GROMACS .gro file of C-alpha atoms in nm:
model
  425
    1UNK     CA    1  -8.485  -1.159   4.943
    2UNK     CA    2  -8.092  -0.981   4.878
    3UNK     CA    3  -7.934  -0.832   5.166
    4UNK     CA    4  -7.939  -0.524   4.989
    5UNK     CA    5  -8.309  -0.586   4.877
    6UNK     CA    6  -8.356  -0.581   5.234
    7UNK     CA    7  -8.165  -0.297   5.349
    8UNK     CA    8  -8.323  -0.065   5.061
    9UNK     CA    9  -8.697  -0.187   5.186
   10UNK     CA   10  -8.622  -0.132   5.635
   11UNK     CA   11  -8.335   0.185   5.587
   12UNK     CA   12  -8.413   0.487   5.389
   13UNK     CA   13  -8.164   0.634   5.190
   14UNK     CA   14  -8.097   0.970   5.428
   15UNK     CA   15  -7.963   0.662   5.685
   16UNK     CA   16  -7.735   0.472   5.407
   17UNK     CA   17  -7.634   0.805   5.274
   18UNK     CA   18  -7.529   0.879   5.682
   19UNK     CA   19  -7.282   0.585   5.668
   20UNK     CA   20  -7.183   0.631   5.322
   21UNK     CA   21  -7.049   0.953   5.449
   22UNK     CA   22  -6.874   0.856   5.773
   23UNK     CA   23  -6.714   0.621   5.562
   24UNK     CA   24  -6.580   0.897   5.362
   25UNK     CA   25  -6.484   1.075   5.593
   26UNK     CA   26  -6.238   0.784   5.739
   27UNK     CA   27  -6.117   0.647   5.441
   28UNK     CA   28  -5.972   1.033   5.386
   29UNK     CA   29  -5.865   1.035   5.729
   30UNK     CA   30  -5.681   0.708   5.730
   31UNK     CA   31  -5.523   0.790   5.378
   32UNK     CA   32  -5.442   1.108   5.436
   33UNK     CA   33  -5.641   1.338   5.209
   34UNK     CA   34  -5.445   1.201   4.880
   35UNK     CA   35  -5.649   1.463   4.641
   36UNK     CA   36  -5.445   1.765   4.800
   37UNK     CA   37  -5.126   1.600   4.659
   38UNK     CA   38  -5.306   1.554   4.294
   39UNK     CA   39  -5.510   1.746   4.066
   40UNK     CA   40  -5.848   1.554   4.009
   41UNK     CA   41  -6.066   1.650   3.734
   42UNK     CA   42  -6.438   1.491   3.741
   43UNK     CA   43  -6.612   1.389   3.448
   44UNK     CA   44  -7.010   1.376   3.518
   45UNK     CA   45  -7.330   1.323   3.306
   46UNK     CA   46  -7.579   1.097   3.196
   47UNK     CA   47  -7.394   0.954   2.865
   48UNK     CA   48  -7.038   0.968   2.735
   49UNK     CA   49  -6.836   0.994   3.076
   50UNK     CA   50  -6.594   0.709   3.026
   51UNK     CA   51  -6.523   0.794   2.682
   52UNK     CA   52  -6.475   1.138   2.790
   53UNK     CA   53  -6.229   1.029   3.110
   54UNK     CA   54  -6.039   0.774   2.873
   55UNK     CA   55  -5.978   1.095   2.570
   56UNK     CA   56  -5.857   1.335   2.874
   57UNK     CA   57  -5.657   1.084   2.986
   58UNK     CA   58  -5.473   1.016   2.691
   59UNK     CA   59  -5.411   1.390   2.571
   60UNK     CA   60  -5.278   1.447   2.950
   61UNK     CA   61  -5.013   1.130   2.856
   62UNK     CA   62  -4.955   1.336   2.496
   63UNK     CA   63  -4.887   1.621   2.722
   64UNK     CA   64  -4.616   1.401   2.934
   65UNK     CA   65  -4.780   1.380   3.242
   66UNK     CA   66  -4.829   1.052   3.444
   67UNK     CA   67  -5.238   0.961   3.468
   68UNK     CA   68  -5.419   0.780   3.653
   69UNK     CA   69  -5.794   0.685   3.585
   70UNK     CA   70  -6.080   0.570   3.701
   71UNK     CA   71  -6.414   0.459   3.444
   72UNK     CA   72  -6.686   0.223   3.426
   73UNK     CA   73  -6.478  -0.004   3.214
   74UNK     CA   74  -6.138   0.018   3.334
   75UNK     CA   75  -5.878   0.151   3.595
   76UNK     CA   76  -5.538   0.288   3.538
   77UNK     CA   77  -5.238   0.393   3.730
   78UNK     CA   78  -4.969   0.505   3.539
   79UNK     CA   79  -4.848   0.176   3.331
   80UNK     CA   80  -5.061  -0.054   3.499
   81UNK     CA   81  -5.406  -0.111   3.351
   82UNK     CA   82  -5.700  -0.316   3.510
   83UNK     CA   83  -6.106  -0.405   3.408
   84UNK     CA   84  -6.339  -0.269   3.638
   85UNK     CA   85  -6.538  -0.594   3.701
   86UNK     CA   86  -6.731  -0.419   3.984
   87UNK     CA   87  -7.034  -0.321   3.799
   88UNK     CA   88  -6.982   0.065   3.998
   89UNK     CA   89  -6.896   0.355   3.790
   90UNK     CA   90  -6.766   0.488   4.100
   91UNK     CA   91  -6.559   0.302   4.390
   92UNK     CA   92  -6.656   0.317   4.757
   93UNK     CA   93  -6.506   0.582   4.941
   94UNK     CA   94  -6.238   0.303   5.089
   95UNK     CA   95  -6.162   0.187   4.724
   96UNK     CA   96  -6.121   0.551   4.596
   97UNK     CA   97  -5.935   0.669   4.873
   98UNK     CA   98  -5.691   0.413   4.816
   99UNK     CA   99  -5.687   0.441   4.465
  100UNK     CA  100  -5.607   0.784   4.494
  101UNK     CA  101  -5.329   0.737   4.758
  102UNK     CA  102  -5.214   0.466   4.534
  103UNK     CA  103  -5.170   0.715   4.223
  104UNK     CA  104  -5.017   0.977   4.432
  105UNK     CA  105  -4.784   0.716   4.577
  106UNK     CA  106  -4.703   0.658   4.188
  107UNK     CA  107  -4.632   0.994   4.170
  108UNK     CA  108  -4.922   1.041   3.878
  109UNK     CA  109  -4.938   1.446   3.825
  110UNK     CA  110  -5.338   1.381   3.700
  111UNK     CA  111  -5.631   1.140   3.771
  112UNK     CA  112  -5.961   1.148   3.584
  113UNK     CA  113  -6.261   0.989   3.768
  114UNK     CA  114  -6.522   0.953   3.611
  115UNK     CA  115  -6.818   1.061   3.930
  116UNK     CA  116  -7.193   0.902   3.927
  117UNK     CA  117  -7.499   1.071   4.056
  118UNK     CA  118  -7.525   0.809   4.314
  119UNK     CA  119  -7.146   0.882   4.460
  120UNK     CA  120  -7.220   1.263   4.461
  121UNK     CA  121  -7.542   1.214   4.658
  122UNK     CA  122  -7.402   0.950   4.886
  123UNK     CA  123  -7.085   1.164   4.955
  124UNK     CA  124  -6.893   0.841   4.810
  125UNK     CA  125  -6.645   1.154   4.691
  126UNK     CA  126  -6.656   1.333   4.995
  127UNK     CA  127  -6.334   1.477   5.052
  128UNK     CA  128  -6.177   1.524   4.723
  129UNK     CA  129  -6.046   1.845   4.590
  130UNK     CA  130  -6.139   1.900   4.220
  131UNK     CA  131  -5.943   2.094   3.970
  132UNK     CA  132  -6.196   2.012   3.734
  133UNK     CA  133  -6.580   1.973   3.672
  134UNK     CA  134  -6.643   1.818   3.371
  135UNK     CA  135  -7.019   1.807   3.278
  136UNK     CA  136  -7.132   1.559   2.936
  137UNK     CA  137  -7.482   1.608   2.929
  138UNK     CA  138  -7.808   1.546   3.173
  139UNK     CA  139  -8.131   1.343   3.049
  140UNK     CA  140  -8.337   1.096   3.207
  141UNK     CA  141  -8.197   0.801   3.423
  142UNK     CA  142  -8.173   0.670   3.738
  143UNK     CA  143  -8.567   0.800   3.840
  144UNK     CA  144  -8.549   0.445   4.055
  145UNK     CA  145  -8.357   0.621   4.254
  146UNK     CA  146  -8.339   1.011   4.225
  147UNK     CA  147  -8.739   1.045   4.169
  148UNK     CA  148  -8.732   1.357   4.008
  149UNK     CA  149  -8.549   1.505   3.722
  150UNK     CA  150  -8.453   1.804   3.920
  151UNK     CA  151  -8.329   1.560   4.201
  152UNK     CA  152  -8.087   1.406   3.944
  153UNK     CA  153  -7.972   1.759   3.782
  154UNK     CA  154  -7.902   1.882   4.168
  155UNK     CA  155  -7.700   1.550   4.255
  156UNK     CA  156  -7.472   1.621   3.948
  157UNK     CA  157  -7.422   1.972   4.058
  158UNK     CA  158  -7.245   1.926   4.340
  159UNK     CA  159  -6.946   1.790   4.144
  160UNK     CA  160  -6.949   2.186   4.079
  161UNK     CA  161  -6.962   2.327   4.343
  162UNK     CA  162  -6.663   2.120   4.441
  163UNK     CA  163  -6.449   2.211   4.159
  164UNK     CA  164  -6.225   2.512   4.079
  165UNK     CA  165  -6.323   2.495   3.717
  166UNK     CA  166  -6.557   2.373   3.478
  167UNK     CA  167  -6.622   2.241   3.134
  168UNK     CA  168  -7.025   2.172   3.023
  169UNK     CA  169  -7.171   2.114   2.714
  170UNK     CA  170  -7.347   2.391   2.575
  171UNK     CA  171  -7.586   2.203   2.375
  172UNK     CA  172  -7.711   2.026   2.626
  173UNK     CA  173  -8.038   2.195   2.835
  174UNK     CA  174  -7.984   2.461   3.056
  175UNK     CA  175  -7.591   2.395   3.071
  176UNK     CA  176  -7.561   2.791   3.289
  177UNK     CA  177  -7.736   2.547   3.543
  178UNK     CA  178  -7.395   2.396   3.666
  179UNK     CA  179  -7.146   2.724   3.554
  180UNK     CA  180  -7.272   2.735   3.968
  181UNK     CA  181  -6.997   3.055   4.055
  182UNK     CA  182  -6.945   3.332   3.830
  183UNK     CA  183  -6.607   3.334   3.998
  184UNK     CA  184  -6.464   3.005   3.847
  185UNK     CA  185  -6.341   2.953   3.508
  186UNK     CA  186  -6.632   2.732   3.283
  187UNK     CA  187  -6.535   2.668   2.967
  188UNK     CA  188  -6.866   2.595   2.711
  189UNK     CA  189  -6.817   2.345   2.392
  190UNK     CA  190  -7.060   2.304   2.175
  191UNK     CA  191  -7.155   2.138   1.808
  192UNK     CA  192  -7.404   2.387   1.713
  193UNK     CA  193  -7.323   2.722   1.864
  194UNK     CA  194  -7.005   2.879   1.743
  195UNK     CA  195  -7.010   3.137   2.025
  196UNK     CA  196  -6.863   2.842   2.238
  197UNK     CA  197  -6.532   2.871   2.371
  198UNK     CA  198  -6.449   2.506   2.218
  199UNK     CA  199  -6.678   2.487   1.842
  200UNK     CA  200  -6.646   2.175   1.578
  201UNK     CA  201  -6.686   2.254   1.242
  202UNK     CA  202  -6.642   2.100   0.928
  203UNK     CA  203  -6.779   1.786   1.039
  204UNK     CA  204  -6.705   1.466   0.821
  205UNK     CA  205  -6.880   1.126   1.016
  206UNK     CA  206  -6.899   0.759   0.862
  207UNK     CA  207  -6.847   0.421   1.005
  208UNK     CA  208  -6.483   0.474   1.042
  209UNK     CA  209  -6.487   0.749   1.249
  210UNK     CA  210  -6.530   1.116   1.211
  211UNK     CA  211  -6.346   1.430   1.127
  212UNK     CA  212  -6.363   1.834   1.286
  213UNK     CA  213  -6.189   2.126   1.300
  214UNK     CA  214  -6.134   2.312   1.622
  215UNK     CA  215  -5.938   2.652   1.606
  216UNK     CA  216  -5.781   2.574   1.287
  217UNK     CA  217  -5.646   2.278   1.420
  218UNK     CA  218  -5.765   1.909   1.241
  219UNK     CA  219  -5.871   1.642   1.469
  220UNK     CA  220  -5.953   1.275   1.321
  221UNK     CA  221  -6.136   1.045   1.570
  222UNK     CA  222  -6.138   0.636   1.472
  223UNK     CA  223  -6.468   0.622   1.677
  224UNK     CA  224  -6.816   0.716   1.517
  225UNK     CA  225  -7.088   0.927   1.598
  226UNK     CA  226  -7.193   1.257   1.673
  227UNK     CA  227  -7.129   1.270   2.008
  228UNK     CA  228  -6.816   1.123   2.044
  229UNK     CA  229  -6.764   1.472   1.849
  230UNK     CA  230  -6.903   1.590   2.171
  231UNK     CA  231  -6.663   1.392   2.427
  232UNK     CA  232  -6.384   1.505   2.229
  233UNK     CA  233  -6.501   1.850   2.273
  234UNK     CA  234  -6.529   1.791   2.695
  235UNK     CA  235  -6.141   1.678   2.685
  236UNK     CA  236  -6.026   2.005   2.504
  237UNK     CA  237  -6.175   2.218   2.700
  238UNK     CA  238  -6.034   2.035   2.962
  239UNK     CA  239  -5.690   2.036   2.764
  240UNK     CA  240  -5.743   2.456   2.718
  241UNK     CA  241  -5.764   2.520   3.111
  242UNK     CA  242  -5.435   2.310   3.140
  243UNK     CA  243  -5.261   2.530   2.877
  244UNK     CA  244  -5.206   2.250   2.667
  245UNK     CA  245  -5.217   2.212   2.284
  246UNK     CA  246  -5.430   2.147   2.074
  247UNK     CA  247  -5.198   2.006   1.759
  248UNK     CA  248  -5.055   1.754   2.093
  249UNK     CA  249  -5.419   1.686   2.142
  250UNK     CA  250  -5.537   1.618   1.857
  251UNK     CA  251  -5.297   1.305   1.804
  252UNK     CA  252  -5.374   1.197   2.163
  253UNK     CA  253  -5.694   1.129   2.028
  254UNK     CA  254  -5.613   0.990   1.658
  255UNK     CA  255  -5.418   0.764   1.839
  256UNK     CA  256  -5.695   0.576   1.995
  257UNK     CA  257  -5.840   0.301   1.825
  258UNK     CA  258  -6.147   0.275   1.978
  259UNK     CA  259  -6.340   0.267   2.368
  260UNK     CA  260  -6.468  -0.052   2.427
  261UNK     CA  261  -6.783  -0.080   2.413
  262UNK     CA  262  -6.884   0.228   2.269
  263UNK     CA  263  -6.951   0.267   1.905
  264UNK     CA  264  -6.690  -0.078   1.863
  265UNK     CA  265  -6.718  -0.187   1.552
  266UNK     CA  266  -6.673  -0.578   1.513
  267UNK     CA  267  -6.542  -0.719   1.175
  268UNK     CA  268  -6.687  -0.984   1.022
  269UNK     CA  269  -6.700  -1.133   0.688
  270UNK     CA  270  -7.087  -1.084   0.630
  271UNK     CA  271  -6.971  -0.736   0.542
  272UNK     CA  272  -7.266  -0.629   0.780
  273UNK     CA  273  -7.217  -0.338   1.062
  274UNK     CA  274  -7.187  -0.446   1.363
  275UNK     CA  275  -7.172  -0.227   1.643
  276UNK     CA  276  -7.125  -0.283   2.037
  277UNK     CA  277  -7.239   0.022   2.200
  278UNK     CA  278  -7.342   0.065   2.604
  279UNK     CA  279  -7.653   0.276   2.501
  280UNK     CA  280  -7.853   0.208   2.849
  281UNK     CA  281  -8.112   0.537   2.837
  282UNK     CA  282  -8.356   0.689   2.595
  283UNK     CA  283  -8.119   0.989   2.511
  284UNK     CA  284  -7.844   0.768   2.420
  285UNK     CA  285  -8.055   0.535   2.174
  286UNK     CA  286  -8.171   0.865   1.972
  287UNK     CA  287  -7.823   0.988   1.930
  288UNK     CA  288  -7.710   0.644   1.860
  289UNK     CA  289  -7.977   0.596   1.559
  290UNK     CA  290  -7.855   0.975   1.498
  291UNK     CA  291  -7.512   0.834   1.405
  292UNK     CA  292  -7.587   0.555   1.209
  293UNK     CA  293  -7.889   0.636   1.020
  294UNK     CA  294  -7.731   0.909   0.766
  295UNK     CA  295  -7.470   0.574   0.680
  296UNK     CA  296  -7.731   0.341   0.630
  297UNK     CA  297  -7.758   0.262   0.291
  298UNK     CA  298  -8.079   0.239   0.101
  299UNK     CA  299  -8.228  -0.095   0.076
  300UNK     CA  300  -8.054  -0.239   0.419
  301UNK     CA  301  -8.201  -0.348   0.747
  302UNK     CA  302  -8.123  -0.190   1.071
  303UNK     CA  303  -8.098  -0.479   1.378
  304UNK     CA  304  -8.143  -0.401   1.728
  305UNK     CA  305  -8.101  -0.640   2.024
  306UNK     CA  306  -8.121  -0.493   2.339
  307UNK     CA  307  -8.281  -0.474   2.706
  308UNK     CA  308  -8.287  -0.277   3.032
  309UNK     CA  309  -8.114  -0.337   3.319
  310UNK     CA  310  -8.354  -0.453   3.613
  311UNK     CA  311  -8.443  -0.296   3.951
  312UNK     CA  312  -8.408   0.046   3.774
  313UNK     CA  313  -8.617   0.319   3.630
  314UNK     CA  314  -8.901   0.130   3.450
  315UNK     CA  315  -9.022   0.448   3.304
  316UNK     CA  316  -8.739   0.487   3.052
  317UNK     CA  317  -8.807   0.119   2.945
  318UNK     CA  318  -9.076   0.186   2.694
  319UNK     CA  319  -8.967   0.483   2.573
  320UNK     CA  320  -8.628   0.305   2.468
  321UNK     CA  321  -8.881   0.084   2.266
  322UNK     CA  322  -9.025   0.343   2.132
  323UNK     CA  323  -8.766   0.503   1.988
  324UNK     CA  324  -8.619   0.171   1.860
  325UNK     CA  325  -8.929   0.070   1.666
  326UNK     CA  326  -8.921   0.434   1.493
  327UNK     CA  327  -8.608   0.369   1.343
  328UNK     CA  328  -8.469  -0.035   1.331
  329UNK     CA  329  -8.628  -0.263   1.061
  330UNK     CA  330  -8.568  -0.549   1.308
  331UNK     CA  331  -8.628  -0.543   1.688
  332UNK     CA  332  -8.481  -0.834   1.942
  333UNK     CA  333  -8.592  -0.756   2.312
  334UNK     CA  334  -8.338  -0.960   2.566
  335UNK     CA  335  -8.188  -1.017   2.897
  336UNK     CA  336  -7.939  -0.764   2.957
  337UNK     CA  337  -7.893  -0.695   3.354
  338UNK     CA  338  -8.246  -0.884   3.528
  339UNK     CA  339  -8.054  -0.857   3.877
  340UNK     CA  340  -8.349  -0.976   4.145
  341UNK     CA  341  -8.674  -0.818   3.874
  342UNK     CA  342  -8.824  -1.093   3.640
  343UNK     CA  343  -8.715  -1.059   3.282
  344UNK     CA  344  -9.094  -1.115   3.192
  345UNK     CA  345  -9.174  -0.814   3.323
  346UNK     CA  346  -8.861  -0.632   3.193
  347UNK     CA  347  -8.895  -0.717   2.809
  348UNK     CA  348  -9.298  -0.659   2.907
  349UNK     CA  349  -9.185  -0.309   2.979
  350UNK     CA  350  -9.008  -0.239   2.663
  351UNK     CA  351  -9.239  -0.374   2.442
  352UNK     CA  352  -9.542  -0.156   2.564
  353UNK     CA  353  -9.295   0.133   2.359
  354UNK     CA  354  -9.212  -0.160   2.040
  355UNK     CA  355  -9.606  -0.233   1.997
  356UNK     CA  356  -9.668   0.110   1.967
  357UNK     CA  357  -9.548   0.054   1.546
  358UNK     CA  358  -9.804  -0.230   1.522
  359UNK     CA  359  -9.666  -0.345   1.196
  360UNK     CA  360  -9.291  -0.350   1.370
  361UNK     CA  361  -9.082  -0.702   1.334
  362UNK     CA  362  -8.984  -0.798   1.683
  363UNK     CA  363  -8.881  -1.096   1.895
  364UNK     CA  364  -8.829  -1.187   2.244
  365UNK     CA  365  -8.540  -1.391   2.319
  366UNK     CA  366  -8.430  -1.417   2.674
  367UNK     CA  367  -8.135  -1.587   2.634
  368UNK     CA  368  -7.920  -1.321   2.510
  369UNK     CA  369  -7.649  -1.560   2.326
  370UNK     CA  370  -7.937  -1.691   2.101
  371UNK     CA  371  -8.018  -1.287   2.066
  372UNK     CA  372  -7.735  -1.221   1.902
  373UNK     CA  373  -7.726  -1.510   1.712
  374UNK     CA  374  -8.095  -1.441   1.607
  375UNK     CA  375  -7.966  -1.088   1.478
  376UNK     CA  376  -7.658  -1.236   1.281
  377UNK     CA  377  -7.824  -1.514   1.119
  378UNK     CA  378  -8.119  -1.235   0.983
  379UNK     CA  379  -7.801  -0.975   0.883
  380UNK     CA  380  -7.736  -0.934   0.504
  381UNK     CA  381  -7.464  -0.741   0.365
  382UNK     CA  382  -7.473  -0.370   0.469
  383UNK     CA  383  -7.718  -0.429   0.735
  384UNK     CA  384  -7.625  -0.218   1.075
  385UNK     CA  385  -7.652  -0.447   1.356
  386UNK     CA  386  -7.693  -0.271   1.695
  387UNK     CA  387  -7.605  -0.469   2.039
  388UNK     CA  388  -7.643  -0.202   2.297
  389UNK     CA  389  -7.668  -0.205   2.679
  390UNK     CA  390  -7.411  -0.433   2.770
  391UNK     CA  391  -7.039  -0.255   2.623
  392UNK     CA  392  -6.801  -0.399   2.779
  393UNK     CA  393  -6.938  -0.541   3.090
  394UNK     CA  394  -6.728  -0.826   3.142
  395UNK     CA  395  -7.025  -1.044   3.406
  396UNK     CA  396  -7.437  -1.010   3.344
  397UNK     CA  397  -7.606  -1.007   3.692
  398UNK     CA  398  -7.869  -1.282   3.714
  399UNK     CA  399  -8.010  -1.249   4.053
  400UNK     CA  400  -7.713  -1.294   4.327
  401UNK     CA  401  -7.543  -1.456   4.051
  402UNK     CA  402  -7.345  -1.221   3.838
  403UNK     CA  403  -7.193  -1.441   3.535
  404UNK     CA  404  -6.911  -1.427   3.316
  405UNK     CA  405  -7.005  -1.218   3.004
  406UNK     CA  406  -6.805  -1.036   2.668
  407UNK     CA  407  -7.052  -0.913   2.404
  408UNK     CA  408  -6.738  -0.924   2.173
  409UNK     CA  409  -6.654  -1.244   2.274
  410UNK     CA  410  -7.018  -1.365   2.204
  411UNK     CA  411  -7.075  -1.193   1.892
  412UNK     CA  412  -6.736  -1.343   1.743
  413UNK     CA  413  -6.810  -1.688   1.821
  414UNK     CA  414  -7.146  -1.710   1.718
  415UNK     CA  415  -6.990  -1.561   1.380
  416UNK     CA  416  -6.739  -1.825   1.357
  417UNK     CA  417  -7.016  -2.093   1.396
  418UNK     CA  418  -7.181  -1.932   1.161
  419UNK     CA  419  -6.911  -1.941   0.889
  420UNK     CA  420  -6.840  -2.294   1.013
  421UNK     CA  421  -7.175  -2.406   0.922
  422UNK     CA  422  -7.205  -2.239   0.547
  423UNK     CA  423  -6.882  -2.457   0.469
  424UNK     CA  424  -6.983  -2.720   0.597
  425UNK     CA  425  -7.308  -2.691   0.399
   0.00000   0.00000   0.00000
């Protein structure tokens, strides 16, 4: 058994949650409170935070200010750029700590961390003054380790009641839940309601990205989907407490290509769709087939290859099945994150949801290199292929062993053998 297998069996969480604190509570000490001498805005929710922290980053450059960041895919201070390879959305309180001193040190005017359930209930973030509150949306993960969904919606919270202001998505359920102080500024956005202090309209999606209008003001995303609409939103009303523009925001966010792993689209010469998305919970599969089922053209497959990550909520496993059998042609289960639980019992999992469409195509592939190569070998042209739950993970943990891994990587060189072997047919 994994030390940490072992602690989580003998020390309940109150005790880790104890020392998670104190830790906290040092690390500011022995760096000095950095936060004071920064303005912090925290982006929270179930899906879309690190798109969210990487668009309000890049309007706050637009804007001239020096940024620092902190996501599940990446860190940045100022000019310098790194992976997150930690597998932690966010750092320990001695890692963030630092990182903060280190982007006040680099005299960066904003930082934009993007804050887990986990570090808000473990006081990871203990000692940070927010400017900013930024909430995405709240559905089911995590019950491995919250319980309840109420638990989960009260961990998030707190991000709130630190804050001075707030941003949440009015679409989402019960979003007057965190506007927690009638006193403090909470901005609403919304795709639906138009009594929203931040409202799309004129919405235009397709495969290369998708168009909106906000206050008169055109805004052209290269990303697809719905809710990247939605993350966009977040950052504007983030960009409309700071005073800034919204004609300087709007080509902040034209001029990003794309997020990695989220909604990347990989080129190929099959002239198929093939998308790399993180899509890791039941609400982010529905608005995923959301987005690409109104492009998928009659006559084409849709091809899904995914898993769930082990030694986490098993309830959400079959309904992630479910919802992938109601709406892909073509279903391949696979390793995606086993950590210490069996992969049997994982893919077991998902497929109780899958078998519920008894006349529904599906395979189970463990190896999840042959996966994908299973899915591109059965793609046709204009066939959407969907990889989701790995982004752009750079390691897959396979027990204690946690192993190099790029789904773009993978995908491109199993399409390159591919082409390799029709010519040499």
């Amino acid at each position: 058994m994994h030390i940490k297998q072992i602690a989580s069996k003998f020390f309940p969480q109150a005790v880790k949650n104890s020392y998670h604190f104190l830790q906290a509570v040092l690390a500011c000490i022995i760096f000095g409170f950095p936060s004071r001498h920064i303005q912090v805005i925290g982006v929270t929710g179930t899906n879309g935070k690190t798109t969210t922290v990487q668009f309000i980053a890049k309007i706050l450059e637009y804007a001239g200010h020096r940024v620092a960041l902190a996501s599940t895919i990446n860190f940045q201070i100022g000019e310098k750029k790194w992976v997150n390879d930690t597998k932690f959305t966010t750092l320990s309180p001695w890692k963030l700590q630092k990182f903060l001193y280190d982007a006040v040190k680099e005299k960066c005017a904003y930082v934009v961390l993007e804050t887990s359930s986990h570090a808000l209930d473990q006081s990871r973030v203990w000692g940070i003054q927010y400017a900013i509150a930024v909430m995405t949306n709240v559905t089911r993960e995590h019950l491995d380790y919250h319980k309840t969904m109420a638990e989960y919606r009260k961990a998030k919270c707190r991000l709130f009641h630190l804050a001075k202001q707030a941003v949440v998505n009015l679409d989402m359920e019960d979003p007057l839940y965190f506007c927690v102080d009638a006193k403090k500024k909470a901005l609403l956005y919304s795709t639906k309601d138009h009594n929203a202090h931040i409202f799309a309209e004129h919405i235009e999606l397709d495969f290369s990205g998708t168009e909106f209008v906000v206050n008169d003001v055109h805004f052209h995303l290269h990303l697809p989907g719905i809710f990247n609409i939605e993350n966009a939103l977040a950052s504007l009303g983030v960009a409309e407490l700071l005073h800034i523009d919204f004609v300087s925001a709007s080509k902040a966010l034209e001029s990003i290509a794309n997020v990695p792993g989220r909604m990347e689209l990989v080129s190929n010469t099959k002239k198929a769709d093939i998308i790399i998305d993180y899509a890791v919970t039941p609400d982010a599969f529905e608005k995923l087939y959301a987005s690409v089922l109104p492009l998928k053209i009659p006559g084409t497959k849709i091809i899904h290859v995914f898993g769930a990550c082990g030694n986490r909520d098993r309830g959400k496993r079959p309904q992630m099945g479910e919802i992938a059998s109601s709406y892909a042609d073509i279903i391949i289960l696979t390793n995606e994150d086993p950590f210490y639980e069996d992969s049997e019992q994982i893919i077991d999992d998902i497929e109780k949801g899958v078998t519920k469409k008894k006349d529904k195509s599906y395979f189970r592939i463990f190896d999840r290199r042959e996966a994908i190569r299973k899915a591109l070998q059965l793609a046709e042209i204009g066939d959407i292929v969907l990889i989701t739950g790995k982004g752009a993970e750079v390691t897959m943990a396979l027990g204690e062993k946690h192993i190099p891994w790029s789904e773009r990587q993978v995908i491109e060189e199993e399409l390159l053998k591919e082409e390799k072997t029709a010519i040499s047919i």
